[in-house]
């Protein structure tokens, strides 16, 4: 789990401009903790005054596998979409994903193992568990 916060880049897949949605709350969590994160949303250009990317594949550093390996991704999407996000992330070289509660794809652990990706899911929420995990990673 500590590897997630060892990254130098972050993305939030499923970021939303709607302040009542968890996609917005998770993005705001990063911003409130002074962690730069790119919102991933195919229909928005900016969320919380941060420029969006339509997909992980379209991040400005996506073609640099080494940079993608330094990118951790929070996922707040429906489980069927999350499975596609996991596959896309692995193909790009992302090694750490955090599936927020309710977003976990079916067979998440097996899929992650098959793709050689570390995942957090089935319980921990960045809004609740993030601060203590972040503090442990910074020690």
PDB file of C-alpha atoms in Angstrom:
ATOM      1  CA  UNK A   1       0.000   0.000   0.000  1.00  0.00           C
ATOM      2  CA  UNK A   2       2.815   2.417   0.774  1.00  0.00           C
ATOM      3  CA  UNK A   3       3.996   2.176  -2.848  1.00  0.00           C
ATOM      4  CA  UNK A   4       0.933   4.110  -3.916  1.00  0.00           C
ATOM      5  CA  UNK A   5       2.149   7.303  -2.250  1.00  0.00           C
ATOM      6  CA  UNK A   6       5.759   6.770  -3.355  1.00  0.00           C
ATOM      7  CA  UNK A   7       4.735   7.924  -6.834  1.00  0.00           C
ATOM      8  CA  UNK A   8       5.605  11.303  -8.276  1.00  0.00           C
ATOM      9  CA  UNK A   9       2.477  11.623 -10.432  1.00  0.00           C
ATOM     10  CA  UNK A  10      -1.207  10.994  -9.733  1.00  0.00           C
ATOM     11  CA  UNK A  11      -4.385  10.699 -11.771  1.00  0.00           C
ATOM     12  CA  UNK A  12      -8.031  10.400 -10.732  1.00  0.00           C
ATOM     13  CA  UNK A  13     -10.072   8.342 -13.189  1.00  0.00           C
ATOM     14  CA  UNK A  14     -13.744   9.163 -12.834  1.00  0.00           C
ATOM     15  CA  UNK A  15     -13.136  12.700 -11.584  1.00  0.00           C
ATOM     16  CA  UNK A  16     -16.320  14.740 -11.647  1.00  0.00           C
ATOM     17  CA  UNK A  17     -17.215  18.423 -11.608  1.00  0.00           C
ATOM     18  CA  UNK A  18     -20.294  17.526  -9.536  1.00  0.00           C
ATOM     19  CA  UNK A  19     -19.285  18.311  -5.947  1.00  0.00           C
ATOM     20  CA  UNK A  20     -21.715  15.712  -4.565  1.00  0.00           C
ATOM     21  CA  UNK A  21     -19.953  12.850  -6.392  1.00  0.00           C
ATOM     22  CA  UNK A  22     -17.046  10.910  -4.992  1.00  0.00           C
ATOM     23  CA  UNK A  23     -15.058  11.558  -8.159  1.00  0.00           C
ATOM     24  CA  UNK A  24     -14.963  15.208  -7.098  1.00  0.00           C
ATOM     25  CA  UNK A  25     -14.359  14.477  -3.425  1.00  0.00           C
ATOM     26  CA  UNK A  26     -11.365  12.268  -4.232  1.00  0.00           C
ATOM     27  CA  UNK A  27      -9.817  14.868  -6.554  1.00  0.00           C
ATOM     28  CA  UNK A  28     -10.338  17.525  -3.861  1.00  0.00           C
ATOM     29  CA  UNK A  29      -8.674  15.239  -1.302  1.00  0.00           C
ATOM     30  CA  UNK A  30      -5.494  15.275  -3.398  1.00  0.00           C
ATOM     31  CA  UNK A  31      -5.651  19.039  -3.829  1.00  0.00           C
ATOM     32  CA  UNK A  32      -6.262  19.603  -0.100  1.00  0.00           C
ATOM     33  CA  UNK A  33      -3.186  17.499   0.666  1.00  0.00           C
ATOM     34  CA  UNK A  34      -1.053  19.498  -1.803  1.00  0.00           C
ATOM     35  CA  UNK A  35      -0.746  16.544  -4.154  1.00  0.00           C
ATOM     36  CA  UNK A  36      -0.988  17.413  -7.819  1.00  0.00           C
ATOM     37  CA  UNK A  37      -3.412  15.056  -9.572  1.00  0.00           C
ATOM     38  CA  UNK A  38      -4.776  15.064 -13.105  1.00  0.00           C
ATOM     39  CA  UNK A  39      -8.521  14.503 -13.342  1.00  0.00           C
ATOM     40  CA  UNK A  40      -9.400  11.918 -15.991  1.00  0.00           C
ATOM     41  CA  UNK A  41     -12.765  12.679 -17.550  1.00  0.00           C
ATOM     42  CA  UNK A  42     -13.664  12.314 -21.232  1.00  0.00           C
ATOM     43  CA  UNK A  43     -16.280  15.084 -21.210  1.00  0.00           C
ATOM     44  CA  UNK A  44     -14.701  17.845 -19.092  1.00  0.00           C
ATOM     45  CA  UNK A  45     -11.816  20.168 -19.859  1.00  0.00           C
ATOM     46  CA  UNK A  46     -11.287  21.380 -16.266  1.00  0.00           C
ATOM     47  CA  UNK A  47     -12.409  20.187 -12.842  1.00  0.00           C
ATOM     48  CA  UNK A  48     -11.613  22.231  -9.723  1.00  0.00           C
ATOM     49  CA  UNK A  49      -9.524  24.503 -11.978  1.00  0.00           C
ATOM     50  CA  UNK A  50      -7.289  21.578 -12.979  1.00  0.00           C
ATOM     51  CA  UNK A  51      -6.953  20.628 -16.653  1.00  0.00           C
ATOM     52  CA  UNK A  52      -8.449  17.233 -17.434  1.00  0.00           C
ATOM     53  CA  UNK A  53      -7.197  14.454 -19.629  1.00  0.00           C
ATOM     54  CA  UNK A  54      -9.829  12.394 -21.483  1.00  0.00           C
ATOM     55  CA  UNK A  55      -8.059   9.113 -20.594  1.00  0.00           C
ATOM     56  CA  UNK A  56      -4.895   7.713 -19.064  1.00  0.00           C
ATOM     57  CA  UNK A  57      -3.604   7.075 -22.586  1.00  0.00           C
ATOM     58  CA  UNK A  58      -3.898  10.791 -23.328  1.00  0.00           C
ATOM     59  CA  UNK A  59      -1.910  12.054 -20.343  1.00  0.00           C
ATOM     60  CA  UNK A  60       0.910  14.262 -21.602  1.00  0.00           C
ATOM     61  CA  UNK A  61       3.500  11.751 -20.269  1.00  0.00           C
ATOM     62  CA  UNK A  62       1.612   8.580 -21.317  1.00  0.00           C
ATOM     63  CA  UNK A  63       4.097   7.674 -24.043  1.00  0.00           C
ATOM     64  CA  UNK A  64       6.931   7.644 -21.477  1.00  0.00           C
ATOM     65  CA  UNK A  65       6.654   4.234 -19.789  1.00  0.00           C
ATOM     66  CA  UNK A  66       9.126   5.228 -17.064  1.00  0.00           C
ATOM     67  CA  UNK A  67       6.934   8.205 -16.094  1.00  0.00           C
ATOM     68  CA  UNK A  68       3.816   6.040 -16.176  1.00  0.00           C
ATOM     69  CA  UNK A  69       5.511   3.642 -13.753  1.00  0.00           C
ATOM     70  CA  UNK A  70       5.825   6.629 -11.381  1.00  0.00           C
ATOM     71  CA  UNK A  71       2.094   7.363 -11.710  1.00  0.00           C
ATOM     72  CA  UNK A  72      -0.483   6.152  -9.159  1.00  0.00           C
ATOM     73  CA  UNK A  73      -4.135   6.139 -10.143  1.00  0.00           C
ATOM     74  CA  UNK A  74      -7.282   6.477  -8.040  1.00  0.00           C
ATOM     75  CA  UNK A  75     -10.316   4.942  -9.694  1.00  0.00           C
ATOM     76  CA  UNK A  76     -13.927   5.980  -9.069  1.00  0.00           C
ATOM     77  CA  UNK A  77     -15.835   4.360 -11.932  1.00  0.00           C
ATOM     78  CA  UNK A  78     -18.425   1.580 -12.247  1.00  0.00           C
ATOM     79  CA  UNK A  79     -16.823  -1.884 -11.899  1.00  0.00           C
ATOM     80  CA  UNK A  80     -17.137  -2.759 -15.615  1.00  0.00           C
ATOM     81  CA  UNK A  81     -15.357   0.473 -16.543  1.00  0.00           C
ATOM     82  CA  UNK A  82     -12.802  -0.099 -13.762  1.00  0.00           C
ATOM     83  CA  UNK A  83     -11.748  -3.402 -15.356  1.00  0.00           C
ATOM     84  CA  UNK A  84     -10.969  -1.518 -18.572  1.00  0.00           C
ATOM     85  CA  UNK A  85      -9.098   1.169 -16.608  1.00  0.00           C
ATOM     86  CA  UNK A  86      -6.990  -1.517 -14.934  1.00  0.00           C
ATOM     87  CA  UNK A  87      -6.117  -3.051 -18.295  1.00  0.00           C
ATOM     88  CA  UNK A  88      -5.318   0.339 -19.856  1.00  0.00           C
ATOM     89  CA  UNK A  89      -3.181   1.352 -16.877  1.00  0.00           C
ATOM     90  CA  UNK A  90      -1.193  -1.890 -16.957  1.00  0.00           C
ATOM     91  CA  UNK A  91      -0.608  -1.563 -20.705  1.00  0.00           C
ATOM     92  CA  UNK A  92       0.787   1.941 -20.131  1.00  0.00           C
ATOM     93  CA  UNK A  93       3.067   0.816 -17.294  1.00  0.00           C
ATOM     94  CA  UNK A  94       1.125   2.076 -14.242  1.00  0.00           C
ATOM     95  CA  UNK A  95       1.981  -0.080 -11.233  1.00  0.00           C
ATOM     96  CA  UNK A  96      -0.323   1.271  -8.486  1.00  0.00           C
ATOM     97  CA  UNK A  97      -4.106   1.705  -8.573  1.00  0.00           C
ATOM     98  CA  UNK A  98      -6.525   2.443  -5.749  1.00  0.00           C
ATOM     99  CA  UNK A  99     -10.091   1.378  -6.444  1.00  0.00           C
ATOM    100  CA  UNK A 100     -12.378   3.387  -4.213  1.00  0.00           C
ATOM    101  CA  UNK A 101     -15.195   1.412  -2.525  1.00  0.00           C
ATOM    102  CA  UNK A 102     -17.780   0.256  -5.040  1.00  0.00           C
ATOM    103  CA  UNK A 103     -15.506   0.699  -8.051  1.00  0.00           C
ATOM    104  CA  UNK A 104     -13.648  -2.609  -7.789  1.00  0.00           C
ATOM    105  CA  UNK A 105     -13.848  -4.751 -10.919  1.00  0.00           C
ATOM    106  CA  UNK A 106     -14.901  -8.370 -10.635  1.00  0.00           C
ATOM    107  CA  UNK A 107     -11.867 -10.588  -9.927  1.00  0.00           C
ATOM    108  CA  UNK A 108      -9.794  -7.462  -9.192  1.00  0.00           C
ATOM    109  CA  UNK A 109      -7.005  -9.249  -7.340  1.00  0.00           C
ATOM    110  CA  UNK A 110      -6.606 -11.984  -9.958  1.00  0.00           C
ATOM    111  CA  UNK A 111      -6.699  -9.470 -12.810  1.00  0.00           C
ATOM    112  CA  UNK A 112      -4.113  -7.290 -11.062  1.00  0.00           C
ATOM    113  CA  UNK A 113      -1.875 -10.295 -10.433  1.00  0.00           C
ATOM    114  CA  UNK A 114      -2.153 -11.371 -14.080  1.00  0.00           C
ATOM    115  CA  UNK A 115      -1.236  -7.819 -15.169  1.00  0.00           C
ATOM    116  CA  UNK A 116       1.542  -7.407 -12.560  1.00  0.00           C
ATOM    117  CA  UNK A 117      -0.111  -4.363 -10.977  1.00  0.00           C
ATOM    118  CA  UNK A 118      -0.505  -3.514  -7.268  1.00  0.00           C
ATOM    119  CA  UNK A 119      -4.049  -2.617  -6.257  1.00  0.00           C
ATOM    120  CA  UNK A 120      -5.805  -1.292  -3.198  1.00  0.00           C
ATOM    121  CA  UNK A 121      -9.502  -2.075  -2.997  1.00  0.00           C
ATOM    122  CA  UNK A 122     -12.315  -3.942  -1.305  1.00  0.00           C
ATOM    123  CA  UNK A 123     -12.493  -1.593   1.628  1.00  0.00           C
ATOM    124  CA  UNK A 124      -9.988   1.224   2.048  1.00  0.00           C
ATOM    125  CA  UNK A 125     -11.183   4.665   0.951  1.00  0.00           C
ATOM    126  CA  UNK A 126      -8.718   7.473   0.288  1.00  0.00           C
ATOM    127  CA  UNK A 127     -11.044   9.940   2.041  1.00  0.00           C
ATOM    128  CA  UNK A 128     -10.800   7.942   5.283  1.00  0.00           C
ATOM    129  CA  UNK A 129      -7.610   5.891   5.050  1.00  0.00           C
ATOM    130  CA  UNK A 130      -5.579   8.205   2.821  1.00  0.00           C
ATOM    131  CA  UNK A 131      -4.195  10.522   5.522  1.00  0.00           C
ATOM    132  CA  UNK A 132      -2.709   7.725   7.639  1.00  0.00           C
ATOM    133  CA  UNK A 133      -1.350   5.909   4.573  1.00  0.00           C
ATOM    134  CA  UNK A 134       0.147   9.153   3.259  1.00  0.00           C
ATOM    135  CA  UNK A 135       1.810   9.844   6.623  1.00  0.00           C
ATOM    136  CA  UNK A 136       3.281   6.311   6.746  1.00  0.00           C
ATOM    137  CA  UNK A 137       4.624   6.705   3.201  1.00  0.00           C
ATOM    138  CA  UNK A 138       6.302  10.012   4.108  1.00  0.00           C
ATOM    139  CA  UNK A 139       8.150   8.548   7.114  1.00  0.00           C
TER     140      UNK A 139
END
